[in-house]
Amino acid sequence: QSSGNVRQASWHITVDDTEAIRSYPDTAQCWHGGTREAAESSIAVEICVNSDGDYDQAFKNAAEVVRDLRRQHGIGRSKVYDHAHWTGKDCPSRMRAAGRWKEFLDLTEPNPKEKPVGMISPFEGRLTQNHWKSGGYRGHKGMDIAPPKPGQVGMPVYAAFAGTVRKVCTTAKNGGKTSTWAKGRTGNGILVSNPDGEGNGYNHVRPIVAVGERVQAGQLIGYNDRSGNQTAPHLHFELWADWRNPDSDYDPQLAFTKFGVKPGSVPVISVQPVGKIEPIKSKPNPKPKKDATGNDKGDNKAIQTALKKMGIYKGVIDGVNGSMQKNAVKAYQRAHGLVADGVWGPKTQAHFEQVKAVQQALRNEGYTKQGVDGYYGDQTTANVRDYQKRVGLVADGVAGPITQKKLGV
């Protein structure tokens, strides 16, 4: 993505058969999935299916990445979606064609043989105030950890111990002194009960978990915010002997010392599995059925979708290369001076991609009224002509080699 991605798309993690590369943090909004809902509410993982690569290994590597994301963010199985979920696009086509989606989901399930985790540092930063029993101000029932840089908000907060979410507050305002999720506590926050009956409290935190949800140690549960009564952004962390009793608080330093964790240290959220995971026997990938033009059904769907975006194809996107698709392909070819044989072959595909590249380059130059659909229509012609005038070229509206070179295409 860093070396000239011309698509109007971006994603968080790219995986192939040897490695996974992160382009953006999970908190960044990328543009993927084809809808605003997908872009704003999910993390995108792109699988590279390279001609010289091992697809089955890439399949497993991608599942491992998703498994880690599920564990870190508390994502349930039902919230793992393929591209087709958002727009109906046949993607990931190879996985769908082979009926391997359930197999992929099974591989993303947490491994029951993972080593148990003790305590995880809940927040990276600087210890700024102790519990009242360790020298903090009178009545201070927890430990304050400020972010690495003064004033930072939106920093991740992790569950220190495994447990169940009992209370959350999401409506507190900045500076508000009214008690919220527990008596005498202000700001947004979360209360988690542990299996032994103790409780963990997190104040001045925007929760991303819900009451009744089970969390693991090291799972992302929220982000620090400016809510409640605080002089500067920080995490106020409490430990209770009884999660039902807010007056059973005790000094969190006791737990940090017991588990050998330094307050404010970088959270260690990676859990290594014990032993080896048994490999999944891959199902044979069926050979795609080709039509008379050499395209398989998935290719035809992609062609129909592209032509529909241009307003040429009026039929149902079914992957069948019938008369409607052939006539639409002919119409596209005539409009672009190509041989109108109704076959979306290599030459038509190459022309389509070239037009899209020109359109994307024009959008990069500020011509946003025109889409990137591969159709060289009136708006694209007008934009090319205007661009040519701007850069001192012959303004004929035709994006020939000289114009393309100027555009960087």
Coordinates of C-alpha atoms in Angstrom, one line a residue:
Q1 CA 0.0 0.0 0.0
S2 CA 3.0 2.3 0.5
S3 CA 4.2 2.0 -3.1
G4 CA 1.5 3.4 -5.3
N5 CA -1.9 1.8 -4.4
V6 CA -4.2 3.3 -7.1
R7 CA -7.4 1.8 -5.7
Q8 CA -9.7 3.8 -3.5
A9 CA -9.2 1.2 -0.8
S10 CA -7.0 0.5 2.2
W11 CA -6.8 -2.2 4.8
H12 CA -5.1 -2.9 8.1
I13 CA -3.2 -6.1 7.6
T14 CA -1.9 -8.0 4.6
V15 CA -1.1 -11.7 4.8
D16 CA 0.5 -14.2 2.5
D17 CA 2.1 -17.6 3.0
T18 CA 5.2 -16.3 4.8
E19 CA 4.2 -13.3 6.9
A20 CA 1.7 -10.7 8.0
I21 CA 2.4 -7.0 7.5
R22 CA 0.5 -4.3 9.3
S23 CA -0.1 -1.1 7.4
Y24 CA -2.3 0.7 9.9
P25 CA -3.2 0.3 13.6
D26 CA -6.5 -1.3 14.5
T27 CA -7.8 2.0 15.6
A28 CA -7.3 3.7 12.2
Q29 CA -10.3 3.8 9.9
C30 CA -9.4 2.4 6.5
W31 CA -11.7 2.2 3.5
H32 CA -12.7 -1.4 2.7
G33 CA -15.6 -3.7 2.4
G34 CA -17.4 -1.5 -0.1
T35 CA -19.6 0.2 2.5
R36 CA -19.2 3.0 5.1
E37 CA -20.5 0.6 7.8
A38 CA -17.7 -1.9 7.0
A39 CA -15.0 0.9 7.0
E40 CA -16.1 2.4 10.3
S41 CA -16.8 -0.7 12.3
S42 CA -14.3 -3.4 11.3
I43 CA -10.6 -4.3 10.9
A44 CA -9.7 -5.5 7.4
V45 CA -7.4 -8.4 6.7
E46 CA -6.3 -8.9 3.0
I47 CA -5.1 -12.3 1.9
C48 CA -2.5 -12.3 -0.9
V49 CA -3.1 -15.1 -3.3
N50 CA 0.2 -15.0 -5.3
S51 CA 0.8 -17.3 -8.3
D52 CA 4.0 -18.6 -6.8
G53 CA 2.7 -18.9 -3.2
D54 CA 1.2 -21.6 -1.0
Y55 CA -2.5 -20.7 -0.8
D56 CA -3.3 -23.2 2.0
Q57 CA -0.5 -21.6 4.2
A58 CA -1.8 -18.1 3.4
F59 CA -5.2 -19.3 4.4
K60 CA -3.9 -20.6 7.8
N61 CA -1.8 -17.5 8.4
A62 CA -4.8 -15.3 7.8
A63 CA -6.9 -17.3 10.2
E64 CA -4.1 -17.0 12.9
V65 CA -4.1 -13.2 12.4
V66 CA -7.9 -13.1 12.8
R67 CA -7.6 -15.3 15.9
D68 CA -5.2 -12.9 17.5
L69 CA -7.5 -10.0 16.7
R70 CA -10.5 -11.8 18.2
R71 CA -8.6 -12.4 21.4
Q72 CA -7.2 -8.9 21.7
H73 CA -10.5 -7.1 20.9
G74 CA -13.0 -9.7 22.3
I75 CA -14.5 -10.3 18.9
G76 CA -17.1 -13.1 18.8
R77 CA -17.2 -15.7 16.0
S78 CA -20.5 -14.2 14.7
K79 CA -18.7 -10.8 14.1
V80 CA -16.1 -12.2 11.7
Y81 CA -17.3 -11.4 8.2
D82 CA -16.1 -12.0 4.7
H83 CA -16.3 -9.3 2.0
A84 CA -19.5 -10.8 0.6
H85 CA -21.3 -10.1 3.9
W86 CA -21.1 -6.3 3.2
T87 CA -21.8 -6.0 -0.6
G88 CA -22.5 -9.4 -2.0
K89 CA -19.2 -9.4 -3.9
D90 CA -17.8 -12.9 -4.5
C91 CA -14.9 -12.4 -2.2
P92 CA -12.8 -14.2 -1.0
S93 CA -13.8 -16.0 -4.2
R94 CA -11.4 -19.0 -3.8
M95 CA -12.4 -19.7 -0.2
R96 CA -16.1 -19.4 -1.1
A97 CA -15.8 -21.5 -4.2
A98 CA -14.3 -24.3 -2.2
G99 CA -16.8 -24.0 0.7
R100 CA -14.0 -23.3 3.2
W101 CA -15.5 -20.3 5.2
K102 CA -16.6 -22.5 8.2
E103 CA -13.1 -24.1 8.1
F104 CA -11.6 -20.6 8.3
L105 CA -13.8 -19.6 11.2
D106 CA -12.9 -22.8 13.1
L107 CA -9.2 -21.9 12.8
T108 CA -9.9 -18.4 14.3
E109 CA -11.3 -19.9 17.5
P110 CA -9.1 -19.4 20.6
N111 CA -6.9 -22.4 21.4
P112 CA -8.1 -24.1 24.6
K113 CA -4.5 -25.2 25.3
E114 CA -3.2 -21.6 25.7
K115 CA -1.1 -21.0 28.7
P116 CA -3.0 -19.2 31.5
V117 CA -2.2 -15.5 31.9
G118 CA -1.7 -14.0 35.4
M119 CA -1.8 -10.2 35.4
I120 CA -1.3 -7.9 32.4
S121 CA -0.3 -4.2 32.7
P122 CA -3.6 -2.5 31.9
F123 CA -2.2 0.8 30.6
E124 CA 1.1 2.1 29.3
G125 CA 2.4 5.3 30.9
R126 CA 3.6 6.8 34.1
L127 CA 2.5 6.1 37.7
T128 CA 1.3 9.5 39.0
Q129 CA -0.7 8.8 42.1
N130 CA -0.8 5.8 44.5
H131 CA -3.6 4.3 46.5
W132 CA -4.1 6.2 49.8
K133 CA -2.5 3.3 51.8
S134 CA 0.7 3.7 49.8
G135 CA 1.0 7.5 50.1
G136 CA -1.7 8.7 47.8
Y137 CA -4.0 11.5 48.9
R138 CA -6.6 10.6 51.5
G139 CA -9.6 8.7 50.2
H140 CA -7.9 7.8 46.9
K141 CA -9.1 4.2 46.3
G142 CA -6.9 3.3 43.4
M143 CA -3.8 3.9 41.3
D144 CA -3.4 6.6 38.6
I145 CA -1.4 5.9 35.5
A146 CA -0.9 8.8 33.1
P147 CA -0.3 8.2 29.4
P148 CA 3.2 8.3 27.9
K149 CA 2.7 11.9 26.8
P150 CA 0.8 14.4 29.0
G151 CA -2.8 15.0 27.7
Q152 CA -3.1 11.9 25.5
V153 CA -6.5 10.4 25.2
G154 CA -7.7 7.4 23.1
M155 CA -4.9 5.2 24.4
P156 CA -5.8 1.5 24.8
V157 CA -6.8 0.1 28.1
Y158 CA -6.5 -3.7 28.6
A159 CA -8.1 -6.1 31.1
A160 CA -5.6 -6.7 33.9
F161 CA -7.2 -10.1 34.7
A162 CA -9.7 -12.4 33.1
G163 CA -13.3 -12.0 34.2
T164 CA -16.9 -10.9 33.5
V165 CA -18.0 -7.3 32.8
R166 CA -20.4 -6.3 35.5
K167 CA -20.9 -2.5 35.1
V168 CA -20.1 0.1 32.4
C169 CA -20.6 3.8 32.2
T170 CA -20.5 5.6 28.8
T171 CA -22.4 8.9 29.4
A172 CA -20.1 10.8 31.8
K173 CA -19.0 14.3 30.7
N174 CA -15.7 16.0 31.0
G175 CA -15.3 17.6 34.5
G176 CA -18.5 15.9 35.9
K177 CA -18.2 15.1 39.6
T178 CA -21.3 12.9 39.8
S179 CA -20.8 9.3 40.8
T180 CA -21.2 7.0 37.8
W181 CA -20.6 3.2 37.8
A182 CA -19.6 3.1 41.6
K183 CA -20.2 5.3 44.6
G184 CA -17.7 8.2 44.7
R185 CA -16.3 7.4 41.3
T186 CA -16.6 9.8 38.4
G187 CA -16.2 9.5 34.6
N188 CA -16.9 6.6 32.2
G189 CA -15.6 3.3 33.3
I190 CA -15.8 -0.5 33.6
L191 CA -16.1 -3.0 36.5
V192 CA -14.9 -6.5 35.9
S193 CA -15.4 -9.4 38.3
N194 CA -12.8 -12.2 38.5
P195 CA -13.4 -15.9 39.0
D196 CA -12.2 -15.6 42.6
G197 CA -14.9 -13.0 43.4
E198 CA -12.5 -10.0 43.3
G199 CA -13.1 -6.9 41.2
N200 CA -11.1 -4.6 38.9
G201 CA -12.2 -1.1 38.2
Y202 CA -11.2 1.1 35.3
N203 CA -12.0 4.9 35.5
H204 CA -11.9 7.6 32.9
V205 CA -12.2 5.0 30.2
R206 CA -14.5 4.8 27.2
P207 CA -15.7 1.2 27.2
I208 CA -15.9 -1.0 24.1
V209 CA -17.3 -4.0 26.1
A210 CA -20.8 -4.7 27.4
V211 CA -22.2 -5.9 30.6
G212 CA -22.2 -9.7 30.8
E213 CA -19.3 -10.0 28.3
R214 CA -16.4 -12.3 29.3
V215 CA -12.9 -10.9 28.8
Q216 CA -9.4 -12.4 28.9
A217 CA -6.4 -10.9 30.6
G218 CA -4.8 -8.6 28.0
Q219 CA -8.0 -8.0 26.0
L220 CA -8.7 -4.5 24.8
I221 CA -11.6 -3.2 26.8
G222 CA -11.6 0.6 26.1
Y223 CA -9.7 3.8 25.6
N224 CA -8.8 6.5 28.1
D225 CA -10.9 9.7 27.8
R226 CA -11.5 13.1 29.5
S227 CA -14.6 12.1 31.3
G228 CA -15.2 12.8 35.0
N229 CA -13.3 14.7 37.6
Q230 CA -9.6 14.6 36.6
T231 CA -6.9 17.2 36.3
A232 CA -5.3 15.5 33.3
P233 CA -6.0 12.3 31.3
H234 CA -5.1 9.1 33.1
L235 CA -6.3 5.6 34.0
H236 CA -7.6 5.3 37.5
F237 CA -7.2 1.6 38.3
E238 CA -8.8 -0.1 41.4
L239 CA -8.8 -3.6 42.9
W240 CA -11.6 -4.8 45.2
A241 CA -11.6 -7.8 47.5
D242 CA -15.3 -8.2 46.7
W243 CA -16.5 -7.0 43.3
R244 CA -19.9 -6.2 44.8
N245 CA -18.5 -3.9 47.5
P246 CA -16.8 -0.6 46.3
D247 CA -15.4 -0.1 49.9
S248 CA -13.4 -3.4 49.7
D249 CA -10.7 -1.6 47.7
Y250 CA -7.0 -2.5 48.4
D251 CA -3.7 -1.2 47.1
P252 CA -3.2 -2.3 43.5
Q253 CA 0.6 -2.2 44.1
L254 CA 0.2 -5.5 46.0
A255 CA -1.0 -7.2 42.8
F256 CA 1.6 -5.6 40.6
T257 CA 4.3 -6.8 42.9
K258 CA 2.8 -10.3 43.3
F259 CA 2.7 -10.9 39.5
G260 CA 6.0 -9.1 38.7
V261 CA 4.4 -6.3 36.6
K262 CA 5.5 -2.7 36.7
P263 CA 2.7 -0.1 36.8
G264 CA 2.7 1.7 33.5
S265 CA 4.8 -0.9 31.7
V266 CA 3.9 -1.8 28.1
P267 CA 1.0 -4.3 28.1
V268 CA 2.2 -7.8 27.0
I269 CA -0.9 -9.0 25.2
S270 CA 0.6 -11.9 23.1
V271 CA -0.4 -15.4 24.3
Q272 CA 1.7 -18.3 22.9
P273 CA -0.1 -21.6 22.4
V274 CA 1.1 -24.7 24.2
G275 CA 2.3 -27.4 21.7
K276 CA 1.4 -27.5 18.1
I277 CA -2.0 -26.9 16.5
E278 CA -3.0 -29.9 14.4
P279 CA -3.0 -28.9 10.8
I280 CA -6.3 -28.7 9.0
K281 CA -6.6 -31.0 6.0
S282 CA -7.4 -28.8 3.1
K283 CA -10.2 -29.6 0.8
P284 CA -9.3 -29.8 -2.8
N285 CA -10.0 -26.7 -4.7
P286 CA -12.4 -27.4 -7.6
K287 CA -11.4 -26.2 -11.0
P288 CA -13.5 -23.3 -12.0
K289 CA -15.8 -23.9 -14.9
K290 CA -14.9 -21.7 -17.8
D291 CA -17.4 -20.4 -20.3
A292 CA -16.9 -20.0 -24.0
T293 CA -14.9 -16.7 -23.5
G294 CA -12.5 -18.3 -21.0
N295 CA -14.1 -16.6 -18.0
D296 CA -15.4 -18.4 -15.0
K297 CA -18.5 -17.4 -13.1
G298 CA -16.6 -15.3 -10.6
D299 CA -15.0 -13.4 -13.5
N300 CA -18.4 -12.8 -15.1
K301 CA -19.8 -11.4 -11.9
A302 CA -16.9 -9.0 -11.7
I303 CA -17.5 -7.9 -15.3
Q304 CA -21.2 -7.5 -14.7
T305 CA -20.6 -5.5 -11.5
A306 CA -18.2 -3.2 -13.3
L307 CA -20.6 -2.7 -16.3
K308 CA -23.5 -2.1 -13.9
K309 CA -21.5 0.6 -12.1
M310 CA -21.2 2.3 -15.5
G311 CA -24.9 2.0 -16.1
I312 CA -24.5 -0.3 -19.1
Y313 CA -25.5 -3.6 -17.7
K314 CA -29.2 -3.8 -16.6
G315 CA -29.5 -7.4 -15.6
V316 CA -29.0 -9.5 -12.5
I317 CA -25.4 -10.1 -11.4
D318 CA -25.5 -13.9 -11.7
G319 CA -22.2 -14.7 -13.4
V320 CA -23.9 -16.1 -16.5
N321 CA -22.4 -14.8 -19.7
G322 CA -25.7 -14.6 -21.6
S323 CA -27.0 -12.1 -24.1
M324 CA -27.4 -9.3 -21.6
Q325 CA -23.7 -9.4 -20.6
K326 CA -22.5 -9.8 -24.2
N327 CA -24.6 -6.8 -25.4
A328 CA -23.3 -4.7 -22.5
V329 CA -19.7 -5.7 -23.3
K330 CA -20.3 -4.7 -26.9
A331 CA -21.7 -1.3 -25.8
Y332 CA -18.6 -0.7 -23.7
Q333 CA -16.3 -1.7 -26.6
R334 CA -18.1 0.5 -29.1
A335 CA -17.9 3.5 -26.7
H336 CA -14.2 3.1 -26.5
G337 CA -13.3 2.3 -30.1
L338 CA -12.5 -1.4 -29.4
V339 CA -13.5 -4.4 -31.5
A340 CA -17.2 -5.0 -30.6
D341 CA -17.2 -8.8 -30.3
G342 CA -18.9 -9.0 -26.9
V343 CA -16.0 -10.8 -25.4
W344 CA -14.4 -9.3 -22.3
G345 CA -10.9 -10.5 -23.2
P346 CA -7.4 -9.4 -22.3
K347 CA -7.5 -6.3 -24.5
T348 CA -10.9 -5.1 -23.1
Q349 CA -9.7 -5.8 -19.6
A350 CA -6.4 -3.9 -20.1
H351 CA -8.3 -0.9 -21.6
F352 CA -10.7 -0.9 -18.6
E353 CA -7.8 -0.9 -16.1
Q354 CA -6.0 1.9 -18.0
V355 CA -9.1 4.1 -18.0
K356 CA -9.5 3.5 -14.2
A357 CA -5.9 4.4 -13.7
V358 CA -6.4 7.7 -15.6
Q359 CA -9.6 8.5 -13.6
Q360 CA -7.9 7.8 -10.3
A361 CA -4.9 10.0 -11.3
L362 CA -7.4 12.8 -12.2
R363 CA -9.1 12.4 -8.8
N364 CA -5.7 12.7 -7.2
E365 CA -5.4 16.0 -9.1
G366 CA -8.7 17.2 -7.5
Y367 CA -11.3 16.2 -10.2
T368 CA -13.7 14.6 -7.7
K369 CA -16.9 14.9 -9.7
Q370 CA -15.9 12.0 -11.9
G371 CA -15.9 8.4 -10.6
V372 CA -13.3 5.7 -11.0
D373 CA -15.5 3.2 -13.0
G374 CA -13.4 2.5 -16.1
Y375 CA -15.9 4.3 -18.5
Y376 CA -14.3 7.1 -20.5
G377 CA -17.4 9.3 -20.7
D378 CA -18.1 13.0 -21.1
Q379 CA -17.1 13.9 -17.5
T380 CA -13.7 12.2 -17.9
T381 CA -13.1 13.8 -21.3
A382 CA -13.9 17.2 -19.8
N383 CA -11.6 16.6 -16.9
V384 CA -8.8 15.4 -19.2
R385 CA -9.2 18.5 -21.4
D386 CA -9.1 20.8 -18.3
Y387 CA -6.1 19.1 -17.0
Q388 CA -4.3 19.3 -20.3
K389 CA -4.9 23.1 -20.4
R390 CA -3.5 23.4 -16.9
V391 CA -0.2 21.7 -17.7
G392 CA 0.3 23.1 -21.2
L393 CA -0.6 20.1 -23.3
V394 CA -2.9 20.0 -26.4
A395 CA -6.4 20.1 -24.9
D396 CA -8.1 17.4 -27.0
G397 CA -9.6 15.5 -24.0
V398 CA -7.8 12.3 -25.0
A399 CA -5.6 10.8 -22.4
G400 CA -2.8 9.6 -24.7
P401 CA 0.7 8.5 -23.7
I402 CA 2.0 12.1 -23.1
T403 CA -1.0 13.0 -20.9
Q404 CA -0.8 9.7 -19.1
K405 CA 2.9 10.2 -18.4
K406 CA 2.2 13.7 -17.0
L407 CA -0.5 12.2 -14.8
G408 CA 2.0 9.5 -13.6
V409 CA 0.0 6.6 -15.1

